[in-house]
Amino acid sequence: LVSNLTEKESQNSAFVLLGNLVYPRGLPDDEERHFGEAAGHLRNVLNPFRRYEGKLIVAPGNRDWANGAGDGAKRVRNLETFVEEYLDRGNIFLPDDACPGPAEVSLNEHITLIVFNSQWWLQKSDKYAGDFDCDFDDMETEEDYRREILLRIRDALERNKNKHVVFATHHPLASAGRHGGHFPAEENLFPLLPVNPWLWIPLPGFIYTGSRAWLGEIQDEAHPEYKQMRRSLKEIIKNYPNAIYLSSHDQNMQYTYLEGIHHLVSGAATDADYVARRNITGFSMQSTGLGKISFYPDGGAWLQFIVANEDSREGQVIFSKQL
């Protein structure tokens, strides 16, 4: 689907890849054991864009940060170098150098893309490693950095308040998927099914699913760190109705109108994961596919979710809405 769309779309288009490009723990150094396998997978992801004529922006996700482990920033920098050298398209991996951003990209005179490295906020180790600078003055605490980042996000939105803005980051503000605390009912009794679909072994899975829903791991909405980030971003972005919030993280497709924010999850590239059909979403689907936002000269913007279709090289539109 992506290959067909990149061939079809013109220079007046852009693709945004929102992280988790290398499972399970990012891109190791080239002398490490698993580098060849990870690099081979990454080339397959990037190959559809080698002849693409539009703009391409790539941002990291939690997996690219070694899923929170100690060498996360190093692996993000490895990924940035690999992507930009392999595609030879200039500075397309943003924000630069494992920094939090935000980075601003002018797509044209009417549309700005703002890219935020949300995993930086949640990362607990290594993010200050190496020559960390990111144009910050010396800060004393983590909260000082976070306040400065939020101020920069607000400033970027304010500068672009008379344009269309796509605010792109890996983590959603709300989700009806697993990271939002939603699990299929059978996993409350058979929690090993995600590991192997044949493991129908009864166990108290409700303890695990309940803890994810109410306490959360750090990659879940219920976790205090994630909750603080969501709340802080929402309080800023809801004041800018020209902005669309684009995210990934859960491996499915969702659209929500959330407190005045058009909010998308478009994270199902190769595998699709569970998503609940609840009132939280205006649309949700457990399927691979992608989201497409089309901007028109009259100021209108339309969202489509597209899935692969054997009868059409451009795929099948399964949801459409004017934003």
PDB file of C-alpha atoms in Angstrom:
ATOM      1  CA  LEU A   1       0.000   0.000   0.000  1.00  0.00           C
ATOM      2  CA  VAL A   2       2.724   2.469   0.986  1.00  0.00           C
ATOM      3  CA  SER A   3       4.760   1.674  -2.141  1.00  0.00           C
ATOM      4  CA  ASN A   4       1.765   2.309  -4.364  1.00  0.00           C
ATOM      5  CA  LEU A   5       0.876   5.568  -2.640  1.00  0.00           C
ATOM      6  CA  THR A   6       4.420   6.916  -2.734  1.00  0.00           C
ATOM      7  CA  GLU A   7       4.475   6.282  -6.496  1.00  0.00           C
ATOM      8  CA  LYS A   8       1.146   8.053  -6.942  1.00  0.00           C
ATOM      9  CA  GLU A   9       1.594  11.099  -4.709  1.00  0.00           C
ATOM     10  CA  SER A  10       3.198  14.233  -6.143  1.00  0.00           C
ATOM     11  CA  GLN A  11       5.796  16.648  -4.805  1.00  0.00           C
ATOM     12  CA  ASN A  12       2.912  18.454  -3.135  1.00  0.00           C
ATOM     13  CA  SER A  13       2.597  15.763  -0.455  1.00  0.00           C
ATOM     14  CA  ALA A  14       4.321  14.544   2.685  1.00  0.00           C
ATOM     15  CA  PHE A  15       4.653  11.269   4.579  1.00  0.00           C
ATOM     16  CA  VAL A  16       5.244  11.211   8.330  1.00  0.00           C
ATOM     17  CA  LEU A  17       6.598   8.041   9.972  1.00  0.00           C
ATOM     18  CA  LEU A  18       6.004   8.233  13.718  1.00  0.00           C
ATOM     19  CA  GLY A  19       8.415   5.799  15.224  1.00  0.00           C
ATOM     20  CA  ASN A  20       8.891   2.220  16.359  1.00  0.00           C
ATOM     21  CA  LEU A  21      10.740   1.538  13.135  1.00  0.00           C
ATOM     22  CA  VAL A  22      13.075  -1.039  14.705  1.00  0.00           C
ATOM     23  CA  TYR A  23      11.702  -3.682  17.079  1.00  0.00           C
ATOM     24  CA  PRO A  24      12.197  -4.545  19.832  1.00  0.00           C
ATOM     25  CA  ARG A  25      14.952  -2.193  21.089  1.00  0.00           C
ATOM     26  CA  GLY A  26      16.062   0.150  18.360  1.00  0.00           C
ATOM     27  CA  LEU A  27      19.107   0.133  16.097  1.00  0.00           C
ATOM     28  CA  PRO A  28      22.323  -1.148  17.745  1.00  0.00           C
ATOM     29  CA  ASP A  29      25.847  -0.165  16.746  1.00  0.00           C
ATOM     30  CA  ASP A  30      26.976  -1.715  13.477  1.00  0.00           C
ATOM     31  CA  GLU A  31      29.443  -4.038  15.236  1.00  0.00           C
ATOM     32  CA  GLU A  32      26.799  -5.463  17.544  1.00  0.00           C
ATOM     33  CA  ARG A  33      25.262  -8.875  17.043  1.00  0.00           C
ATOM     34  CA  HIS A  34      21.746  -7.911  15.955  1.00  0.00           C
ATOM     35  CA  PHE A  35      22.666  -4.966  13.738  1.00  0.00           C
ATOM     36  CA  GLY A  36      22.351  -6.858  10.432  1.00  0.00           C
ATOM     37  CA  GLU A  37      18.852  -8.113  11.173  1.00  0.00           C
ATOM     38  CA  ALA A  38      17.678  -4.700  12.418  1.00  0.00           C
ATOM     39  CA  ALA A  39      19.228  -2.875   9.434  1.00  0.00           C
ATOM     40  CA  GLY A  40      17.633  -5.309   6.977  1.00  0.00           C
ATOM     41  CA  HIS A  41      14.208  -4.691   8.479  1.00  0.00           C
ATOM     42  CA  LEU A  42      14.793  -0.937   8.427  1.00  0.00           C
ATOM     43  CA  ARG A  43      15.753  -0.973   4.740  1.00  0.00           C
ATOM     44  CA  ASN A  44      12.469  -2.735   3.965  1.00  0.00           C
ATOM     45  CA  VAL A  45      10.584   0.015   5.809  1.00  0.00           C
ATOM     46  CA  LEU A  46      12.448   2.795   4.000  1.00  0.00           C
ATOM     47  CA  ASN A  47      12.628   1.362   0.477  1.00  0.00           C
ATOM     48  CA  PRO A  48       9.178   2.660  -0.622  1.00  0.00           C
ATOM     49  CA  PHE A  49      10.453   6.201  -0.045  1.00  0.00           C
ATOM     50  CA  ARG A  50      13.624   6.030  -2.138  1.00  0.00           C
ATOM     51  CA  ARG A  51      11.837   7.376  -5.218  1.00  0.00           C
ATOM     52  CA  TYR A  52       9.130   9.309  -3.410  1.00  0.00           C
ATOM     53  CA  GLU A  53       8.987  12.920  -4.678  1.00  0.00           C
ATOM     54  CA  GLY A  54       7.236  14.513  -1.703  1.00  0.00           C
ATOM     55  CA  LYS A  55       8.560  15.432   1.721  1.00  0.00           C
ATOM     56  CA  LEU A  56       9.381  12.717   4.230  1.00  0.00           C
ATOM     57  CA  ILE A  57       9.682  13.201   7.981  1.00  0.00           C
ATOM     58  CA  VAL A  58      10.748  10.419  10.355  1.00  0.00           C
ATOM     59  CA  ALA A  59      10.411  10.641  14.150  1.00  0.00           C
ATOM     60  CA  PRO A  60      11.345   8.137  16.888  1.00  0.00           C
ATOM     61  CA  GLY A  61       9.099   6.033  19.104  1.00  0.00           C
ATOM     62  CA  ASN A  62       9.675   4.243  22.389  1.00  0.00           C
ATOM     63  CA  ARG A  63      11.091   1.124  20.694  1.00  0.00           C
ATOM     64  CA  ASP A  64      13.646   3.227  18.847  1.00  0.00           C
ATOM     65  CA  TRP A  65      14.726   4.512  22.265  1.00  0.00           C
ATOM     66  CA  ALA A  66      15.540   0.891  23.262  1.00  0.00           C
ATOM     67  CA  ASN A  67      12.104   0.835  24.914  1.00  0.00           C
ATOM     68  CA  GLY A  68      13.400   3.008  27.745  1.00  0.00           C
ATOM     69  CA  ALA A  69      16.703   1.203  28.355  1.00  0.00           C
ATOM     70  CA  GLY A  70      20.035   2.828  29.147  1.00  0.00           C
ATOM     71  CA  ASP A  71      21.372   3.102  25.604  1.00  0.00           C
ATOM     72  CA  GLY A  72      18.202   4.666  24.200  1.00  0.00           C
ATOM     73  CA  ALA A  73      19.598   8.018  23.046  1.00  0.00           C
ATOM     74  CA  LYS A  74      22.540   6.301  21.404  1.00  0.00           C
ATOM     75  CA  ARG A  75      20.213   4.041  19.442  1.00  0.00           C
ATOM     76  CA  VAL A  76      18.074   6.984  18.337  1.00  0.00           C
ATOM     77  CA  ARG A  77      21.206   8.694  17.021  1.00  0.00           C
ATOM     78  CA  ASN A  78      22.147   5.459  15.233  1.00  0.00           C
ATOM     79  CA  LEU A  79      18.710   5.452  13.635  1.00  0.00           C
ATOM     80  CA  GLU A  80      18.935   9.110  12.591  1.00  0.00           C
ATOM     81  CA  THR A  81      22.294   8.525  10.893  1.00  0.00           C
ATOM     82  CA  PHE A  82      21.110   5.358   9.149  1.00  0.00           C
ATOM     83  CA  VAL A  83      17.853   6.861   7.848  1.00  0.00           C
ATOM     84  CA  GLU A  84      19.415  10.044   6.506  1.00  0.00           C
ATOM     85  CA  GLU A  85      22.377   8.266   4.890  1.00  0.00           C
ATOM     86  CA  TYR A  86      20.294   5.468   3.373  1.00  0.00           C
ATOM     87  CA  LEU A  87      17.702   7.782   1.835  1.00  0.00           C
ATOM     88  CA  ASP A  88      20.112  10.675   1.143  1.00  0.00           C
ATOM     89  CA  ARG A  89      17.333  13.242   1.525  1.00  0.00           C
ATOM     90  CA  GLY A  90      18.948  15.649   3.968  1.00  0.00           C
ATOM     91  CA  ASN A  91      17.658  16.428   7.441  1.00  0.00           C
ATOM     92  CA  ILE A  92      14.494  14.319   7.578  1.00  0.00           C
ATOM     93  CA  PHE A  93      14.853  12.648  10.998  1.00  0.00           C
ATOM     94  CA  LEU A  94      13.368  14.998  13.587  1.00  0.00           C
ATOM     95  CA  PRO A  95      13.896  16.273  16.182  1.00  0.00           C
ATOM     96  CA  ASP A  96      17.661  16.147  15.655  1.00  0.00           C
ATOM     97  CA  ASP A  97      20.171  14.335  17.859  1.00  0.00           C
ATOM     98  CA  ALA A  98      17.677  12.621  20.217  1.00  0.00           C
ATOM     99  CA  CYS A  99      16.447  16.033  21.375  1.00  0.00           C
ATOM    100  CA  PRO A 100      12.862  16.618  22.510  1.00  0.00           C
ATOM    101  CA  GLY A 101      12.082  19.393  20.059  1.00  0.00           C
ATOM    102  CA  PRO A 102       9.680  20.659  18.948  1.00  0.00           C
ATOM    103  CA  ALA A 103      10.935  20.875  15.374  1.00  0.00           C
ATOM    104  CA  GLU A 104       9.018  22.947  12.827  1.00  0.00           C
ATOM    105  CA  VAL A 105       8.751  21.969   9.160  1.00  0.00           C
ATOM    106  CA  SER A 106       7.071  24.253   6.648  1.00  0.00           C
ATOM    107  CA  LEU A 107       5.209  21.979   4.245  1.00  0.00           C
ATOM    108  CA  ASN A 108       4.025  25.002   2.276  1.00  0.00           C
ATOM    109  CA  GLU A 109       2.957  28.572   3.023  1.00  0.00           C
ATOM    110  CA  HIS A 110      -0.324  27.354   4.548  1.00  0.00           C
ATOM    111  CA  ILE A 111       0.684  24.173   6.427  1.00  0.00           C
ATOM    112  CA  THR A 112       3.250  23.621   9.196  1.00  0.00           C
ATOM    113  CA  LEU A 113       4.290  20.308  10.709  1.00  0.00           C
ATOM    114  CA  ILE A 114       5.420  20.429  14.349  1.00  0.00           C
ATOM    115  CA  VAL A 115       7.308  17.313  15.496  1.00  0.00           C
ATOM    116  CA  PHE A 116       7.721  16.488  19.199  1.00  0.00           C
ATOM    117  CA  ASN A 117       9.859  13.640  20.548  1.00  0.00           C
ATOM    118  CA  SER A 118       7.408  12.387  23.183  1.00  0.00           C
ATOM    119  CA  GLN A 119       9.584   9.455  24.296  1.00  0.00           C
ATOM    120  CA  TRP A 120      12.160  11.976  25.531  1.00  0.00           C
ATOM    121  CA  TRP A 121       9.621  12.988  28.167  1.00  0.00           C
ATOM    122  CA  LEU A 122       9.113   9.363  29.303  1.00  0.00           C
ATOM    123  CA  GLN A 123      12.721   8.194  28.957  1.00  0.00           C
ATOM    124  CA  LYS A 124      14.310   7.611  32.347  1.00  0.00           C
ATOM    125  CA  SER A 125      17.931   7.030  31.368  1.00  0.00           C
ATOM    126  CA  ASP A 126      20.549   8.096  28.836  1.00  0.00           C
ATOM    127  CA  LYS A 127      18.678  11.044  27.346  1.00  0.00           C
ATOM    128  CA  TYR A 128      21.301  13.501  28.636  1.00  0.00           C
ATOM    129  CA  ALA A 129      24.171  11.291  27.416  1.00  0.00           C
ATOM    130  CA  GLY A 130      26.915  12.372  25.034  1.00  0.00           C
ATOM    131  CA  ASP A 131      26.941  16.004  23.968  1.00  0.00           C
ATOM    132  CA  PHE A 132      23.393  16.762  25.098  1.00  0.00           C
ATOM    133  CA  ASP A 133      22.656  20.404  24.488  1.00  0.00           C
ATOM    134  CA  CYS A 134      19.525  20.784  22.363  1.00  0.00           C
ATOM    135  CA  ASP A 135      19.763  24.584  22.741  1.00  0.00           C
ATOM    136  CA  PHE A 136      18.782  24.441  26.402  1.00  0.00           C
ATOM    137  CA  ASP A 137      20.338  26.594  29.056  1.00  0.00           C
ATOM    138  CA  ASP A 138      21.485  24.612  32.061  1.00  0.00           C
ATOM    139  CA  MET A 139      18.450  23.323  33.900  1.00  0.00           C
ATOM    140  CA  GLU A 140      18.485  22.032  37.464  1.00  0.00           C
ATOM    141  CA  THR A 141      15.615  19.542  37.357  1.00  0.00           C
ATOM    142  CA  GLU A 142      13.609  17.395  34.996  1.00  0.00           C
ATOM    143  CA  GLU A 143      10.615  19.644  35.597  1.00  0.00           C
ATOM    144  CA  ASP A 144      12.634  22.652  34.420  1.00  0.00           C
ATOM    145  CA  TYR A 145      13.248  20.906  31.101  1.00  0.00           C
ATOM    146  CA  ARG A 146       9.606  19.930  30.778  1.00  0.00           C
ATOM    147  CA  ARG A 147       8.390  23.469  31.427  1.00  0.00           C
ATOM    148  CA  GLU A 148      10.787  24.795  28.783  1.00  0.00           C
ATOM    149  CA  ILE A 149       9.650  22.175  26.246  1.00  0.00           C
ATOM    150  CA  LEU A 150       5.995  23.049  26.818  1.00  0.00           C
ATOM    151  CA  LEU A 151       6.807  26.749  26.420  1.00  0.00           C
ATOM    152  CA  ARG A 152       8.502  26.009  23.092  1.00  0.00           C
ATOM    153  CA  ILE A 153       5.496  23.985  21.937  1.00  0.00           C
ATOM    154  CA  ARG A 154       3.162  26.833  22.835  1.00  0.00           C
ATOM    155  CA  ASP A 155       5.409  29.323  21.017  1.00  0.00           C
ATOM    156  CA  ALA A 156       5.487  27.131  17.883  1.00  0.00           C
ATOM    157  CA  LEU A 157       1.702  26.838  17.846  1.00  0.00           C
ATOM    158  CA  GLU A 158       1.306  30.569  18.407  1.00  0.00           C
ATOM    159  CA  ARG A 159       3.663  31.388  15.519  1.00  0.00           C
ATOM    160  CA  ASN A 160       1.559  29.201  13.236  1.00  0.00           C
ATOM    161  CA  LYS A 161      -1.921  30.055  14.514  1.00  0.00           C
ATOM    162  CA  ASN A 162      -2.997  31.364  11.101  1.00  0.00           C
ATOM    163  CA  LYS A 163      -1.974  28.173   9.283  1.00  0.00           C
ATOM    164  CA  HIS A 164      -2.996  24.555   9.278  1.00  0.00           C
ATOM    165  CA  VAL A 165      -0.831  22.726  11.835  1.00  0.00           C
ATOM    166  CA  VAL A 166      -0.177  19.011  12.096  1.00  0.00           C
ATOM    167  CA  PHE A 167       1.273  18.273  15.535  1.00  0.00           C
ATOM    168  CA  ALA A 168       3.055  14.943  15.128  1.00  0.00           C
ATOM    169  CA  THR A 169       4.441  12.753  17.899  1.00  0.00           C
ATOM    170  CA  HIS A 170       4.590   9.094  18.808  1.00  0.00           C
ATOM    171  CA  HIS A 171       2.335   8.943  21.881  1.00  0.00           C
ATOM    172  CA  PRO A 172      -1.429   9.623  21.699  1.00  0.00           C
ATOM    173  CA  LEU A 173      -3.433  11.764  24.096  1.00  0.00           C
ATOM    174  CA  ALA A 174      -6.130   9.076  24.328  1.00  0.00           C
ATOM    175  CA  SER A 175      -6.485   5.574  22.992  1.00  0.00           C
ATOM    176  CA  ALA A 176      -8.981   2.739  22.950  1.00  0.00           C
ATOM    177  CA  GLY A 177      -6.098   0.277  22.513  1.00  0.00           C
ATOM    178  CA  ARG A 178      -3.928  -1.582  24.994  1.00  0.00           C
ATOM    179  CA  HIS A 179      -1.910   1.502  25.964  1.00  0.00           C
ATOM    180  CA  GLY A 180      -5.198   3.146  26.862  1.00  0.00           C
ATOM    181  CA  GLY A 181      -6.065   0.253  29.195  1.00  0.00           C
ATOM    182  CA  HIS A 182      -8.419  -1.626  26.858  1.00  0.00           C
ATOM    183  CA  PHE A 183      -8.008  -5.378  26.385  1.00  0.00           C
ATOM    184  CA  PRO A 184     -10.148  -8.106  24.820  1.00  0.00           C
ATOM    185  CA  ALA A 185     -12.347  -9.820  27.393  1.00  0.00           C
ATOM    186  CA  GLU A 186     -10.753 -13.239  26.926  1.00  0.00           C
ATOM    187  CA  GLU A 187      -7.379 -11.965  28.118  1.00  0.00           C
ATOM    188  CA  ASN A 188      -8.810 -11.455  31.604  1.00  0.00           C
ATOM    189  CA  LEU A 189      -8.767 -15.265  31.940  1.00  0.00           C
ATOM    190  CA  PHE A 190      -6.279 -16.275  29.233  1.00  0.00           C
ATOM    191  CA  PRO A 191      -3.465 -13.691  29.450  1.00  0.00           C
ATOM    192  CA  LEU A 192      -0.963 -15.730  27.403  1.00  0.00           C
ATOM    193  CA  LEU A 193      -2.939 -15.413  24.164  1.00  0.00           C
ATOM    194  CA  PRO A 194      -0.935 -12.359  22.952  1.00  0.00           C
ATOM    195  CA  VAL A 195       2.220 -14.475  23.301  1.00  0.00           C
ATOM    196  CA  ASN A 196       0.746 -17.457  21.449  1.00  0.00           C
ATOM    197  CA  PRO A 197      -2.839 -17.735  20.104  1.00  0.00           C
ATOM    198  CA  TRP A 198      -2.882 -21.410  21.128  1.00  0.00           C
ATOM    199  CA  LEU A 199      -2.112 -20.787  24.811  1.00  0.00           C
ATOM    200  CA  TRP A 200      -5.640 -21.032  26.179  1.00  0.00           C
ATOM    201  CA  ILE A 201      -4.336 -21.513  29.725  1.00  0.00           C
ATOM    202  CA  PRO A 202      -6.639 -20.074  32.411  1.00  0.00           C
ATOM    203  CA  LEU A 203      -4.779 -17.649  34.692  1.00  0.00           C
ATOM    204  CA  PRO A 204      -5.808 -14.541  36.640  1.00  0.00           C
ATOM    205  CA  GLY A 205      -5.122 -12.258  33.692  1.00  0.00           C
ATOM    206  CA  PHE A 206      -7.461  -9.618  35.109  1.00  0.00           C
ATOM    207  CA  ILE A 207      -4.691  -8.699  37.563  1.00  0.00           C
ATOM    208  CA  TYR A 208      -2.387  -7.778  34.691  1.00  0.00           C
ATOM    209  CA  THR A 209      -5.011  -6.060  32.532  1.00  0.00           C
ATOM    210  CA  GLY A 210      -6.384  -4.212  35.567  1.00  0.00           C
ATOM    211  CA  SER A 211      -2.952  -2.958  36.574  1.00  0.00           C
ATOM    212  CA  ARG A 212      -2.314  -1.726  33.010  1.00  0.00           C
ATOM    213  CA  ALA A 213      -5.663   0.071  32.986  1.00  0.00           C
ATOM    214  CA  TRP A 214      -5.466   1.677  36.431  1.00  0.00           C
ATOM    215  CA  LEU A 215      -1.758   1.974  37.271  1.00  0.00           C
ATOM    216  CA  GLY A 216      -0.059   1.508  33.936  1.00  0.00           C
ATOM    217  CA  GLU A 217       3.431   0.818  32.757  1.00  0.00           C
ATOM    218  CA  ILE A 218       5.283   3.966  31.720  1.00  0.00           C
ATOM    219  CA  GLN A 219       4.124   3.503  28.104  1.00  0.00           C
ATOM    220  CA  ASP A 220       0.470   3.453  29.224  1.00  0.00           C
ATOM    221  CA  GLU A 221      -1.881   6.397  29.621  1.00  0.00           C
ATOM    222  CA  ALA A 222      -2.615   5.512  33.244  1.00  0.00           C
ATOM    223  CA  HIS A 223       1.005   5.917  34.346  1.00  0.00           C
ATOM    224  CA  PRO A 224       1.603   9.192  36.233  1.00  0.00           C
ATOM    225  CA  GLU A 225       4.441  10.322  33.919  1.00  0.00           C
ATOM    226  CA  TYR A 226       2.409   9.676  30.777  1.00  0.00           C
ATOM    227  CA  LYS A 227      -0.659  11.216  32.390  1.00  0.00           C
ATOM    228  CA  GLN A 228       1.257  14.416  33.140  1.00  0.00           C
ATOM    229  CA  MET A 229       2.498  14.623  29.540  1.00  0.00           C
ATOM    230  CA  ARG A 230      -0.992  14.038  28.112  1.00  0.00           C
ATOM    231  CA  ARG A 231      -2.566  16.618  30.373  1.00  0.00           C
ATOM    232  CA  SER A 232       0.119  19.226  29.649  1.00  0.00           C
ATOM    233  CA  LEU A 233      -0.067  18.806  25.865  1.00  0.00           C
ATOM    234  CA  LYS A 234      -3.853  18.781  25.849  1.00  0.00           C
ATOM    235  CA  GLU A 235      -4.066  21.995  27.859  1.00  0.00           C
ATOM    236  CA  ILE A 236      -1.928  23.773  25.251  1.00  0.00           C
ATOM    237  CA  ILE A 237      -3.175  22.267  21.989  1.00  0.00           C
ATOM    238  CA  LYS A 238      -6.886  22.632  22.756  1.00  0.00           C
ATOM    239  CA  ASN A 239      -6.405  26.406  22.468  1.00  0.00           C
ATOM    240  CA  TYR A 240      -5.376  26.063  18.811  1.00  0.00           C
ATOM    241  CA  PRO A 241      -8.297  24.751  16.727  1.00  0.00           C
ATOM    242  CA  ASN A 242      -6.095  24.965  13.611  1.00  0.00           C
ATOM    243  CA  ALA A 243      -4.019  22.031  14.927  1.00  0.00           C
ATOM    244  CA  ILE A 244      -4.510  18.313  14.243  1.00  0.00           C
ATOM    245  CA  TYR A 245      -2.835  15.869  16.650  1.00  0.00           C
ATOM    246  CA  LEU A 246      -1.209  12.955  14.837  1.00  0.00           C
ATOM    247  CA  SER A 247       0.191   9.960  16.750  1.00  0.00           C
ATOM    248  CA  SER A 248       1.045   6.288  16.590  1.00  0.00           C
ATOM    249  CA  HIS A 249       2.044   3.912  19.472  1.00  0.00           C
ATOM    250  CA  ASP A 250      -1.004   1.598  19.448  1.00  0.00           C
ATOM    251  CA  GLN A 251      -1.015  -0.626  16.368  1.00  0.00           C
ATOM    252  CA  ASN A 252      -4.425   0.249  14.985  1.00  0.00           C
ATOM    253  CA  MET A 253      -6.343   3.175  13.520  1.00  0.00           C
ATOM    254  CA  GLN A 254      -8.397   5.620  15.579  1.00  0.00           C
ATOM    255  CA  TYR A 255      -9.987   9.051  15.257  1.00  0.00           C
ATOM    256  CA  THR A 256     -11.276  11.013  18.241  1.00  0.00           C
ATOM    257  CA  TYR A 257     -12.560  14.551  18.670  1.00  0.00           C
ATOM    258  CA  LEU A 258     -11.073  15.182  22.082  1.00  0.00           C
ATOM    259  CA  GLU A 259     -11.869  18.409  23.980  1.00  0.00           C
ATOM    260  CA  GLY A 260     -11.724  20.427  20.771  1.00  0.00           C
ATOM    261  CA  ILE A 261      -8.732  18.514  19.331  1.00  0.00           C
ATOM    262  CA  HIS A 262      -8.861  16.393  16.181  1.00  0.00           C
ATOM    263  CA  HIS A 263      -6.855  13.401  17.385  1.00  0.00           C
ATOM    264  CA  LEU A 264      -5.518  10.541  15.246  1.00  0.00           C
ATOM    265  CA  VAL A 265      -3.803   7.245  15.980  1.00  0.00           C
ATOM    266  CA  SER A 266      -2.389   5.784  12.790  1.00  0.00           C
ATOM    267  CA  GLY A 267       0.040   3.144  13.967  1.00  0.00           C
ATOM    268  CA  ALA A 268      -0.779  -0.053  12.093  1.00  0.00           C
ATOM    269  CA  ALA A 269       1.967  -0.525   9.512  1.00  0.00           C
ATOM    270  CA  THR A 270       2.702  -4.267   9.522  1.00  0.00           C
ATOM    271  CA  ASP A 271       0.719  -5.732  12.424  1.00  0.00           C
ATOM    272  CA  ALA A 272      -2.643  -4.757  13.874  1.00  0.00           C
ATOM    273  CA  ASP A 273      -3.516  -4.974  17.560  1.00  0.00           C
ATOM    274  CA  TYR A 274      -6.711  -4.866  19.583  1.00  0.00           C
ATOM    275  CA  VAL A 275      -8.760  -1.681  19.775  1.00  0.00           C
ATOM    276  CA  ALA A 276     -12.074  -1.322  21.586  1.00  0.00           C
ATOM    277  CA  ARG A 277     -15.154   0.050  19.871  1.00  0.00           C
ATOM    278  CA  ARG A 278     -16.111   2.465  22.611  1.00  0.00           C
ATOM    279  CA  ASN A 279     -17.562   5.948  22.863  1.00  0.00           C
ATOM    280  CA  ILE A 280     -14.049   7.350  23.324  1.00  0.00           C
ATOM    281  CA  THR A 281     -13.493   7.110  19.578  1.00  0.00           C
ATOM    282  CA  GLY A 282     -15.340   8.458  16.603  1.00  0.00           C
ATOM    283  CA  PHE A 283     -13.708   5.665  14.645  1.00  0.00           C
ATOM    284  CA  SER A 284     -11.555   2.675  15.538  1.00  0.00           C
ATOM    285  CA  MET A 285     -10.401  -0.360  13.592  1.00  0.00           C
ATOM    286  CA  GLN A 286      -8.022  -3.224  14.267  1.00  0.00           C
ATOM    287  CA  SER A 287      -6.347  -3.302  10.874  1.00  0.00           C
ATOM    288  CA  THR A 288      -3.146  -2.383   9.128  1.00  0.00           C
ATOM    289  CA  GLY A 289      -3.406   0.793   7.099  1.00  0.00           C
ATOM    290  CA  LEU A 290      -2.643   4.488   7.272  1.00  0.00           C
ATOM    291  CA  GLY A 291      -4.256   7.850   7.836  1.00  0.00           C
ATOM    292  CA  LYS A 292      -4.292  10.530   5.160  1.00  0.00           C
ATOM    293  CA  ILE A 293      -5.100  14.207   5.696  1.00  0.00           C
ATOM    294  CA  SER A 294      -5.896  16.241   2.593  1.00  0.00           C
ATOM    295  CA  PHE A 295      -5.816  20.053   2.688  1.00  0.00           C
ATOM    296  CA  TYR A 296      -7.716  22.065   0.063  1.00  0.00           C
ATOM    297  CA  PRO A 297      -7.384  25.646  -1.239  1.00  0.00           C
ATOM    298  CA  ASP A 298     -10.715  26.644   0.337  1.00  0.00           C
ATOM    299  CA  GLY A 299      -9.240  25.922   3.780  1.00  0.00           C
ATOM    300  CA  GLY A 300     -10.953  22.575   4.231  1.00  0.00           C
ATOM    301  CA  ALA A 301      -9.214  19.488   5.588  1.00  0.00           C
ATOM    302  CA  TRP A 302     -10.372  15.885   5.179  1.00  0.00           C
ATOM    303  CA  LEU A 303      -9.244  12.773   7.012  1.00  0.00           C
ATOM    304  CA  GLN A 304      -9.260   9.332   5.429  1.00  0.00           C
ATOM    305  CA  PHE A 305      -8.177   5.974   6.789  1.00  0.00           C
ATOM    306  CA  ILE A 306      -6.987   3.652   4.041  1.00  0.00           C
ATOM    307  CA  VAL A 307      -6.408  -0.111   4.095  1.00  0.00           C
ATOM    308  CA  ALA A 308      -4.834  -2.362   1.482  1.00  0.00           C
ATOM    309  CA  ASN A 309      -7.196  -3.752  -1.155  1.00  0.00           C
ATOM    310  CA  GLU A 310      -6.348  -6.363  -3.775  1.00  0.00           C
ATOM    311  CA  ASP A 311      -8.620  -4.605  -6.262  1.00  0.00           C
ATOM    312  CA  SER A 312      -7.024  -1.180  -5.919  1.00  0.00           C
ATOM    313  CA  ARG A 313      -3.353  -0.156  -5.876  1.00  0.00           C
ATOM    314  CA  GLU A 314      -4.316   2.946  -3.877  1.00  0.00           C
ATOM    315  CA  GLY A 315      -6.146   0.889  -1.239  1.00  0.00           C
ATOM    316  CA  GLN A 316      -9.685   1.216   0.094  1.00  0.00           C
ATOM    317  CA  VAL A 317     -10.971   4.194   2.062  1.00  0.00           C
ATOM    318  CA  ILE A 318     -12.791   2.791   5.094  1.00  0.00           C
ATOM    319  CA  PHE A 319     -13.392   6.073   6.958  1.00  0.00           C
ATOM    320  CA  SER A 320     -13.698   9.674   5.779  1.00  0.00           C
ATOM    321  CA  LYS A 321     -14.455  12.852   7.717  1.00  0.00           C
ATOM    322  CA  GLN A 322     -14.134  16.584   7.230  1.00  0.00           C
ATOM    323  CA  LEU A 323     -12.100  18.059  10.079  1.00  0.00           C
TER     324      LEU A 323
END
